[in-house]
Amino acid sequence: GIRAVSMGDIISTGGNASVREAREARAKEHPMEPGPTGWKVDKVFAGKIRSYDKWYRGARSGIDKEEIKGEVEVNELGILQDQQARTSHGGPGRALLHFAHEHYVRIEEIYKKNGAEIDFPRLVAPGFGENISTSCGMNERTVCIGDEFELGSAIIRVG
């Protein structure tokens, strides 16, 4: 069914007992954990398929996302307003893409440290085509495959 998700929603931790036990074990090792009610969504994004000449030699992609204000509708295929040009993106098992905002800072540091010029359309969210952006420590250190979260009225499982 269709569920609603919006910017500012709290991603609350849920899932089965083994997921909760694994999360509790990780919490002891990693200080960046959700607050009492969960992680907060900073922004939600969706995009339309178009051609990209400058960076992608005319390839068609839905990577260029725009921020969506208010509620968005989500089903098992993803955000209804979002389009993907490739079947390997979106759909069951990969309906939403999350990218931790704090990674952008690290990527920029690496580029600058190596003297590389940043020739990227934008090194800010949603520069990697993500649908959900957070800046609260929700990343690969604190989230595992199989974790389940409530996001608005949707249940999201990390795959």
mmCIF file of N, CA and C in Angstrom, residues 36-156:
data_model
loop_
_atom_site.group_PDB
_atom_site.id
_atom_site.type_symbol
_atom_site.label_atom_id
_atom_site.label_comp_id
_atom_site.label_asym_id
_atom_site.label_seq_id
_atom_site.Cartn_x
_atom_site.Cartn_y
_atom_site.Cartn_z
ATOM 1 N N PRO A 36 16.011 9.519 21.739
ATOM 2 C CA PRO A 36 15.018 8.672 22.387
ATOM 3 C C PRO A 36 13.910 8.207 21.461
ATOM 4 N N THR A 37 13.611 8.997 20.434
ATOM 5 C CA THR A 37 12.540 8.598 19.518
ATOM 6 C C THR A 37 13.070 8.137 18.168
ATOM 7 N N GLY A 38 14.334 8.317 17.873
ATOM 8 C CA GLY A 38 14.885 7.859 16.601
ATOM 9 C C GLY A 38 15.681 8.923 15.882
ATOM 10 N N TRP A 39 16.004 8.649 14.620
ATOM 11 C CA TRP A 39 16.745 9.568 13.769
ATOM 12 C C TRP A 39 15.766 10.495 13.052
ATOM 13 N N LYS A 40 16.217 11.690 12.697
ATOM 14 C CA LYS A 40 15.352 12.659 12.017
ATOM 15 C C LYS A 40 15.743 12.772 10.547
ATOM 16 N N VAL A 41 14.750 12.783 9.684
ATOM 17 C CA VAL A 41 14.972 12.989 8.254
ATOM 18 C C VAL A 41 15.168 14.480 8.021
ATOM 19 N N ASP A 42 16.313 14.853 7.410
ATOM 20 C CA ASP A 42 16.562 16.259 7.084
ATOM 21 C C ASP A 42 15.780 16.678 5.848
ATOM 22 N N LYS A 43 15.898 15.871 4.795
ATOM 23 C CA LYS A 43 15.245 16.213 3.535
ATOM 24 C C LYS A 43 14.838 14.944 2.797
ATOM 25 N N VAL A 44 13.806 15.094 1.951
ATOM 26 C CA VAL A 44 13.322 14.018 1.091
ATOM 27 C C VAL A 44 13.419 14.534 -0.341
ATOM 28 N N PHE A 45 13.893 13.664 -1.262
ATOM 29 C CA PHE A 45 14.131 14.075 -2.648
ATOM 30 C C PHE A 45 13.509 13.089 -3.635
ATOM 31 N N ALA A 46 13.148 13.602 -4.810
ATOM 32 C CA ALA A 46 12.693 12.773 -5.925
ATOM 33 C C ALA A 46 13.125 13.454 -7.213
ATOM 34 N N GLY A 47 13.241 12.677 -8.286
ATOM 35 C CA GLY A 47 13.679 13.238 -9.561
ATOM 36 C C GLY A 47 12.990 12.600 -10.741
ATOM 37 N N LYS A 48 13.118 13.268 -11.868
ATOM 38 C CA LYS A 48 12.576 12.788 -13.141
ATOM 39 C C LYS A 48 13.728 12.370 -14.046
ATOM 40 N N ILE A 49 13.475 11.442 -14.927
ATOM 41 C CA ILE A 49 14.497 10.981 -15.878
ATOM 42 C C ILE A 49 14.756 12.087 -16.900
ATOM 43 N N ARG A 50 16.037 12.343 -17.160
ATOM 44 C CA ARG A 50 16.425 13.296 -18.207
ATOM 45 C C ARG A 50 17.809 12.925 -18.726
ATOM 46 N N SER A 51 18.224 13.569 -19.812
ATOM 47 C CA SER A 51 19.545 13.323 -20.400
ATOM 48 C C SER A 51 20.580 14.243 -19.769
ATOM 49 N N TYR A 52 21.781 13.738 -19.596
ATOM 50 C CA TYR A 52 22.871 14.503 -18.999
ATOM 51 C C TYR A 52 24.043 14.515 -19.972
ATOM 52 N N ASP A 53 24.315 15.658 -20.565
ATOM 53 C CA ASP A 53 25.376 15.759 -21.554
ATOM 54 C C ASP A 53 26.731 16.078 -20.941
ATOM 55 N N LYS A 54 26.791 17.018 -20.014
ATOM 56 C CA LYS A 54 28.075 17.488 -19.496
ATOM 57 C C LYS A 54 28.842 16.401 -18.746
ATOM 58 N N TRP A 55 28.186 15.757 -17.772
ATOM 59 C CA TRP A 55 28.910 14.803 -16.933
ATOM 60 C C TRP A 55 28.739 13.362 -17.382
ATOM 61 N N TYR A 56 27.635 13.047 -18.035
ATOM 62 C CA TYR A 56 27.334 11.643 -18.318
ATOM 63 C C TYR A 56 27.200 11.325 -19.800
ATOM 64 N N ARG A 57 27.696 12.182 -20.667
ATOM 65 C CA ARG A 57 27.725 11.946 -22.120
ATOM 66 C C ARG A 57 26.372 11.540 -22.689
ATOM 67 N N GLY A 58 25.342 12.260 -22.289
ATOM 68 C CA GLY A 58 24.012 12.030 -22.842
ATOM 69 C C GLY A 58 23.240 10.891 -22.216
ATOM 70 N N ALA A 59 23.794 10.257 -21.203
ATOM 71 C CA ALA A 59 23.086 9.159 -20.555
ATOM 72 C C ALA A 59 21.798 9.674 -19.913
ATOM 73 N N ARG A 60 20.815 8.823 -19.865
ATOM 74 C CA ARG A 60 19.550 9.175 -19.218
ATOM 75 C C ARG A 60 19.594 8.672 -17.786
ATOM 76 N N SER A 61 19.165 9.529 -16.861
ATOM 77 C CA SER A 61 19.228 9.188 -15.444
ATOM 78 C C SER A 61 18.195 9.990 -14.661
ATOM 79 N N GLY A 62 17.864 9.492 -13.500
ATOM 80 C CA GLY A 62 17.003 10.206 -12.571
ATOM 81 C C GLY A 62 17.782 10.669 -11.354
ATOM 82 N N ILE A 63 19.118 10.741 -11.476
ATOM 83 C CA ILE A 63 19.979 11.068 -10.337
ATOM 84 C C ILE A 63 19.772 12.488 -9.816
ATOM 85 N N ASP A 64 19.384 13.406 -10.676
ATOM 86 C CA ASP A 64 19.236 14.800 -10.261
ATOM 87 C C ASP A 64 17.893 14.973 -9.559
ATOM 88 N N LYS A 65 17.930 14.951 -8.254
ATOM 89 C CA LYS A 65 16.718 15.004 -7.442
ATOM 90 C C LYS A 65 16.439 16.428 -6.969
ATOM 91 N N GLU A 66 15.199 16.688 -6.677
ATOM 92 C CA GLU A 66 14.751 17.959 -6.123
ATOM 93 C C GLU A 66 14.133 17.677 -4.757
ATOM 94 N N GLU A 67 14.280 18.634 -3.850
ATOM 95 C CA GLU A 67 13.689 18.467 -2.526
ATOM 96 C C GLU A 67 12.171 18.529 -2.628
ATOM 97 N N ILE A 68 11.526 17.653 -1.888
ATOM 98 C CA ILE A 68 10.074 17.628 -1.831
ATOM 99 C C ILE A 68 9.662 18.123 -0.449
ATOM 100 N N LYS A 69 8.824 19.127 -0.425
ATOM 101 C CA LYS A 69 8.299 19.660 0.835
ATOM 102 C C LYS A 69 6.976 18.971 1.137
ATOM 103 N N GLY A 70 6.714 18.750 2.401
ATOM 104 C CA GLY A 70 5.463 18.119 2.799
ATOM 105 C C GLY A 70 5.527 16.616 2.638
ATOM 106 N N GLU A 71 4.369 15.991 2.673
ATOM 107 C CA GLU A 71 4.303 14.534 2.586
ATOM 108 C C GLU A 71 4.569 14.047 1.168
ATOM 109 N N VAL A 72 5.189 12.883 1.089
ATOM 110 C CA VAL A 72 5.350 12.188 -0.185
ATOM 111 C C VAL A 72 4.738 10.813 -0.024
ATOM 112 N N GLU A 73 4.319 10.265 -1.130
ATOM 113 C CA GLU A 73 3.735 8.930 -1.090
ATOM 114 C C GLU A 73 4.807 7.908 -1.465
ATOM 115 N N VAL A 74 4.866 6.829 -0.691
ATOM 116 C CA VAL A 74 5.861 5.777 -0.878
ATOM 117 C C VAL A 74 5.142 4.440 -0.955
ATOM 118 N N ASN A 75 5.565 3.605 -1.896
ATOM 119 C CA ASN A 75 5.085 2.225 -1.919
ATOM 120 C C ASN A 75 6.292 1.308 -2.042
ATOM 121 N N GLU A 76 6.081 0.049 -2.317
ATOM 122 C CA GLU A 76 7.191 -0.912 -2.367
ATOM 123 C C GLU A 76 8.189 -0.622 -3.486
ATOM 124 N N LEU A 77 7.839 0.250 -4.424
ATOM 125 C CA LEU A 77 8.748 0.625 -5.517
ATOM 126 C C LEU A 77 9.493 1.920 -5.244
ATOM 127 N N GLY A 78 9.116 2.653 -4.186
ATOM 128 C CA GLY A 78 9.795 3.893 -3.845
ATOM 129 C C GLY A 78 8.838 5.065 -3.755
ATOM 130 N N ILE A 79 9.410 6.264 -3.820
ATOM 131 C CA ILE A 79 8.618 7.491 -3.796
ATOM 132 C C ILE A 79 7.891 7.616 -5.134
ATOM 133 N N LEU A 80 6.590 7.827 -5.091
ATOM 134 C CA LEU A 80 5.807 7.826 -6.329
ATOM 135 C C LEU A 80 6.264 8.892 -7.315
ATOM 136 N N GLN A 81 6.760 10.031 -6.830
ATOM 137 C CA GLN A 81 7.212 11.106 -7.722
ATOM 138 C C GLN A 81 8.615 10.854 -8.273
ATOM 139 N N ASP A 82 9.302 9.817 -7.812
ATOM 140 C CA ASP A 82 10.687 9.565 -8.201
ATOM 141 C C ASP A 82 10.746 8.608 -9.394
ATOM 142 N N GLN A 83 11.669 8.876 -10.323
ATOM 143 C CA GLN A 83 11.852 8.015 -11.489
ATOM 144 C C GLN A 83 13.291 7.517 -11.544
ATOM 145 N N GLN A 84 13.471 6.318 -12.061
ATOM 146 C CA GLN A 84 14.800 5.755 -12.287
ATOM 147 C C GLN A 84 14.880 5.289 -13.741
ATOM 148 N N ALA A 85 16.020 5.550 -14.368
ATOM 149 C CA ALA A 85 16.200 5.159 -15.769
ATOM 150 C C ALA A 85 16.679 3.722 -15.901
ATOM 151 N N ARG A 86 17.262 3.189 -14.850
ATOM 152 C CA ARG A 86 17.812 1.827 -14.893
ATOM 153 C C ARG A 86 17.022 0.914 -13.973
ATOM 154 N N THR A 87 16.874 -0.329 -14.388
ATOM 155 C CA THR A 87 16.137 -1.280 -13.559
ATOM 156 C C THR A 87 16.941 -1.700 -12.328
ATOM 157 N N SER A 88 18.240 -1.398 -12.310
ATOM 158 C CA SER A 88 19.061 -1.734 -11.145
ATOM 159 C C SER A 88 18.901 -0.706 -10.026
ATOM 160 N N HIS A 89 18.191 0.373 -10.284
ATOM 161 C CA HIS A 89 17.915 1.402 -9.282
ATOM 162 C C HIS A 89 16.420 1.410 -9.007
ATOM 163 N N GLY A 90 16.041 1.530 -7.756
ATOM 164 C CA GLY A 90 14.632 1.571 -7.401
ATOM 165 C C GLY A 90 14.009 0.192 -7.475
ATOM 166 N N GLY A 91 12.757 0.125 -7.108
ATOM 167 C CA GLY A 91 12.019 -1.121 -7.143
ATOM 168 C C GLY A 91 12.109 -1.881 -5.837
ATOM 169 N N PRO A 92 11.482 -3.049 -5.782
ATOM 170 C CA PRO A 92 11.482 -3.838 -4.552
ATOM 171 C C PRO A 92 12.909 -4.135 -4.081
ATOM 172 N N GLY A 93 13.136 -3.979 -2.802
ATOM 173 C CA GLY A 93 14.458 -4.252 -2.236
ATOM 174 C C GLY A 93 15.419 -3.084 -2.332
ATOM 175 N N ARG A 94 15.059 -2.057 -3.077
ATOM 176 C CA ARG A 94 15.910 -0.862 -3.203
ATOM 177 C C ARG A 94 15.051 0.357 -3.565
ATOM 178 N N ALA A 95 13.944 0.447 -2.872
ATOM 179 C CA ALA A 95 12.949 1.470 -3.184
ATOM 180 C C ALA A 95 13.393 2.880 -2.805
ATOM 181 N N LEU A 96 14.192 3.023 -1.746
ATOM 182 C CA LEU A 96 14.655 4.328 -1.294
ATOM 183 C C LEU A 96 16.164 4.299 -1.132
ATOM 184 N N LEU A 97 16.818 5.380 -1.506
ATOM 185 C CA LEU A 97 18.264 5.493 -1.303
ATOM 186 C C LEU A 97 18.515 6.532 -0.219
ATOM 187 N N HIS A 98 19.242 6.118 0.803
ATOM 188 C CA HIS A 98 19.644 7.024 1.882
ATOM 189 C C HIS A 98 21.137 7.261 1.752
ATOM 190 N N PHE A 99 21.563 8.502 1.954
ATOM 191 C CA PHE A 99 22.993 8.829 1.969
ATOM 192 C C PHE A 99 23.204 9.771 3.140
ATOM 193 N N ALA A 100 24.108 9.400 4.029
ATOM 194 C CA ALA A 100 24.370 10.209 5.219
ATOM 195 C C ALA A 100 25.037 11.519 4.819
ATOM 196 N N HIS A 101 24.447 12.640 5.222
ATOM 197 C CA HIS A 101 24.954 13.957 4.850
ATOM 198 C C HIS A 101 26.398 14.159 5.291
ATOM 199 N N GLU A 102 26.785 13.612 6.438
ATOM 200 C CA GLU A 102 28.157 13.806 6.921
ATOM 201 C C GLU A 102 29.208 13.212 5.977
ATOM 202 N N HIS A 103 28.799 12.309 5.093
ATOM 203 C CA HIS A 103 29.752 11.766 4.113
ATOM 204 C C HIS A 103 30.208 12.820 3.108
ATOM 205 N N TYR A 104 29.351 13.790 2.801
ATOM 206 C CA TYR A 104 29.741 14.849 1.864
ATOM 207 C C TYR A 104 30.946 15.626 2.380
ATOM 208 N N VAL A 105 30.968 15.903 3.669
ATOM 209 C CA VAL A 105 32.102 16.619 4.267
ATOM 210 C C VAL A 105 33.371 15.805 4.089
ATOM 211 N N ARG A 106 33.301 14.519 4.356
ATOM 212 C CA ARG A 106 34.473 13.637 4.232
ATOM 213 C C ARG A 106 34.932 13.528 2.777
ATOM 214 N N ILE A 107 34.010 13.419 1.856
ATOM 215 C CA ILE A 107 34.369 13.333 0.434
ATOM 216 C C ILE A 107 35.084 14.607 -0.003
ATOM 217 N N GLU A 108 34.581 15.755 0.410
ATOM 218 C CA GLU A 108 35.224 17.019 0.057
ATOM 219 C C GLU A 108 36.627 17.093 0.659
ATOM 220 N N GLU A 109 36.792 16.634 1.902
ATOM 221 C CA GLU A 109 38.118 16.619 2.538
ATOM 222 C C GLU A 109 39.090 15.750 1.745
ATOM 223 N N ILE A 110 38.643 14.611 1.291
ATOM 224 C CA ILE A 110 39.497 13.701 0.517
ATOM 225 C C ILE A 110 39.902 14.350 -0.804
ATOM 226 N N TYR A 111 38.941 14.961 -1.491
ATOM 227 C CA TYR A 111 39.255 15.651 -2.749
ATOM 228 C C TYR A 111 40.314 16.726 -2.520
ATOM 229 N N LYS A 112 40.095 17.563 -1.533
ATOM 230 C CA LYS A 112 41.021 18.668 -1.271
ATOM 231 C C LYS A 112 42.387 18.159 -0.836
ATOM 232 N N LYS A 113 42.426 17.137 -0.003
ATOM 233 C CA LYS A 113 43.691 16.560 0.477
ATOM 234 C C LYS A 113 44.526 16.036 -0.688
ATOM 235 N N ASN A 114 43.868 15.494 -1.673
ATOM 236 C CA ASN A 114 44.559 14.933 -2.829
ATOM 237 C C ASN A 114 44.752 15.945 -3.950
ATOM 238 N N GLY A 115 44.393 17.200 -3.695
ATOM 239 C CA GLY A 115 44.593 18.251 -4.682
ATOM 240 C C GLY A 115 43.681 18.156 -5.882
ATOM 241 N N ALA A 116 42.626 17.392 -5.762
ATOM 242 C CA ALA A 116 41.704 17.224 -6.889
ATOM 243 C C ALA A 116 40.704 18.367 -6.925
ATOM 244 N N GLU A 117 40.380 18.775 -8.132
ATOM 245 C CA GLU A 117 39.340 19.781 -8.293
ATOM 246 C C GLU A 117 38.003 19.055 -8.227
ATOM 247 N N ILE A 118 37.069 19.659 -7.576
ATOM 248 C CA ILE A 118 35.753 19.046 -7.456
ATOM 249 C C ILE A 118 34.927 19.465 -8.655
ATOM 250 N N ASP A 119 34.897 18.594 -9.669
ATOM 251 C CA ASP A 119 34.116 18.844 -10.875
ATOM 252 C C ASP A 119 32.898 17.931 -10.804
ATOM 253 N N PHE A 120 32.047 18.216 -9.885
ATOM 254 C CA PHE A 120 30.858 17.425 -9.650
ATOM 255 C C PHE A 120 29.693 18.399 -9.642
ATOM 256 N N PRO A 121 28.544 18.002 -10.168
ATOM 257 C CA PRO A 121 27.435 18.961 -10.248
ATOM 258 C C PRO A 121 27.182 19.679 -8.930
ATOM 259 N N ARG A 122 27.203 18.973 -7.854
ATOM 260 C CA ARG A 122 27.042 19.592 -6.543
ATOM 261 C C ARG A 122 27.418 18.569 -5.480
ATOM 262 N N LEU A 123 28.251 18.984 -4.597
ATOM 263 C CA LEU A 123 28.720 18.094 -3.542
ATOM 264 C C LEU A 123 27.919 18.355 -2.267
ATOM 265 N N VAL A 124 26.614 18.362 -2.435
ATOM 266 C CA VAL A 124 25.663 18.496 -1.335
ATOM 267 C C VAL A 124 24.479 17.582 -1.659
ATOM 268 N N ALA A 125 23.684 17.297 -0.665
ATOM 269 C CA ALA A 125 22.501 16.463 -0.894
ATOM 270 C C ALA A 125 21.577 17.149 -1.900
ATOM 271 N N PRO A 126 21.091 16.429 -2.868
ATOM 272 C CA PRO A 126 21.142 15.007 -3.148
ATOM 273 C C PRO A 126 22.126 14.646 -4.266
ATOM 274 N N GLY A 127 23.371 15.054 -4.117
ATOM 275 C CA GLY A 127 24.379 14.860 -5.152
ATOM 276 C C GLY A 127 24.624 13.423 -5.576
ATOM 277 N N PHE A 128 24.280 12.465 -4.738
ATOM 278 C CA PHE A 128 24.447 11.064 -5.098
ATOM 279 C C PHE A 128 23.110 10.405 -5.430
ATOM 280 N N GLY A 129 22.096 11.234 -5.638
ATOM 281 C CA GLY A 129 20.800 10.720 -6.068
ATOM 282 C C GLY A 129 19.961 10.137 -4.946
ATOM 283 N N GLU A 130 20.291 10.506 -3.714
ATOM 284 C CA GLU A 130 19.553 9.931 -2.592
ATOM 285 C C GLU A 130 18.136 10.490 -2.492
ATOM 286 N N ASN A 131 17.258 9.670 -1.928
ATOM 287 C CA ASN A 131 15.889 10.082 -1.654
ATOM 288 C C ASN A 131 15.740 10.630 -0.242
ATOM 289 N N ILE A 132 16.578 10.138 0.672
ATOM 290 C CA ILE A 132 16.495 10.540 2.072
ATOM 291 C C ILE A 132 17.862 11.002 2.534
ATOM 292 N N SER A 133 17.907 12.163 3.179
ATOM 293 C CA SER A 133 19.156 12.696 3.717
ATOM 294 C C SER A 133 19.000 12.879 5.221
ATOM 295 N N THR A 134 19.999 12.423 5.955
ATOM 296 C CA THR A 134 20.039 12.626 7.405
ATOM 297 C C THR A 134 21.425 13.147 7.765
ATOM 298 N N SER A 135 21.520 13.864 8.889
ATOM 299 C CA SER A 135 22.820 14.344 9.364
ATOM 300 C C SER A 135 22.935 14.084 10.867
ATOM 301 N N CYS A 136 22.471 12.912 11.261
ATOM 302 C CA CYS A 136 22.362 12.613 12.687
ATOM 303 C C CYS A 136 23.093 11.335 13.081
ATOM 304 N N GLY A 137 24.004 10.868 12.240
ATOM 305 C CA GLY A 137 24.740 9.654 12.576
ATOM 306 C C GLY A 137 24.097 8.378 12.077
ATOM 307 N N MET A 138 23.083 8.481 11.249
ATOM 308 C CA MET A 138 22.466 7.283 10.667
ATOM 309 C C MET A 138 23.302 6.893 9.455
ATOM 310 N N ASN A 139 24.200 5.929 9.651
ATOM 311 C CA ASN A 139 25.118 5.534 8.589
ATOM 312 C C ASN A 139 25.480 4.063 8.718
ATOM 313 N N GLU A 140 26.443 3.612 7.928
ATOM 314 C CA GLU A 140 26.790 2.193 7.922
ATOM 315 C C GLU A 140 27.390 1.702 9.234
ATOM 316 N N ARG A 141 27.765 2.589 10.118
ATOM 317 C CA ARG A 141 28.243 2.172 11.444
ATOM 318 C C ARG A 141 27.101 1.893 12.412
ATOM 319 N N THR A 142 25.956 2.499 12.169
ATOM 320 C CA THR A 142 24.853 2.398 13.124
ATOM 321 C C THR A 142 23.635 1.663 12.583
ATOM 322 N N VAL A 143 23.651 1.338 11.296
ATOM 323 C CA VAL A 143 22.518 0.667 10.664
ATOM 324 C C VAL A 143 23.031 -0.568 9.946
ATOM 325 N N CYS A 144 22.284 -1.651 10.047
ATOM 326 C CA CYS A 144 22.680 -2.910 9.399
ATOM 327 C C CYS A 144 21.591 -3.403 8.454
ATOM 328 N N ILE A 145 21.993 -4.243 7.515
ATOM 329 C CA ILE A 145 21.033 -4.897 6.632
ATOM 330 C C ILE A 145 20.058 -5.673 7.509
ATOM 331 N N GLY A 146 18.786 -5.535 7.203
ATOM 332 C CA GLY A 146 17.739 -6.190 7.972
ATOM 333 C C GLY A 146 17.089 -5.295 9.010
ATOM 334 N N ASP A 147 17.738 -4.179 9.358
ATOM 335 C CA ASP A 147 17.129 -3.233 10.297
ATOM 336 C C ASP A 147 15.825 -2.711 9.713
ATOM 337 N N GLU A 148 14.856 -2.514 10.564
ATOM 338 C CA GLU A 148 13.574 -1.961 10.143
ATOM 339 C C GLU A 148 13.330 -0.657 10.875
ATOM 340 N N PHE A 149 12.721 0.286 10.164
ATOM 341 C CA PHE A 149 12.431 1.602 10.714
ATOM 342 C C PHE A 149 11.027 2.016 10.318
ATOM 343 N N GLU A 150 10.392 2.782 11.174
ATOM 344 C CA GLU A 150 9.138 3.427 10.827
ATOM 345 C C GLU A 150 9.506 4.820 10.341
ATOM 346 N N LEU A 151 9.047 5.150 9.158
ATOM 347 C CA LEU A 151 9.304 6.473 8.581
ATOM 348 C C LEU A 151 7.949 7.025 8.153
ATOM 349 N N GLY A 152 7.438 7.973 8.933
ATOM 350 C CA GLY A 152 6.065 8.394 8.714
ATOM 351 C C GLY A 152 5.167 7.208 8.962
ATOM 352 N N SER A 153 4.308 6.882 8.007
ATOM 353 C CA SER A 153 3.454 5.710 8.161
ATOM 354 C C SER A 153 4.016 4.500 7.406
ATOM 355 N N ALA A 154 5.237 4.620 6.876
ATOM 356 C CA ALA A 154 5.876 3.526 6.135
ATOM 357 C C ALA A 154 6.819 2.732 7.033
ATOM 358 N N ILE A 155 6.930 1.454 6.779
ATOM 359 C CA ILE A 155 7.933 0.607 7.425
ATOM 360 C C ILE A 155 9.028 0.386 6.386
ATOM 361 N N ILE A 156 10.259 0.776 6.743
ATOM 362 C CA ILE A 156 11.401 0.680 5.832
ATOM 363 C C ILE A 156 12.328 -0.406 6.347
#
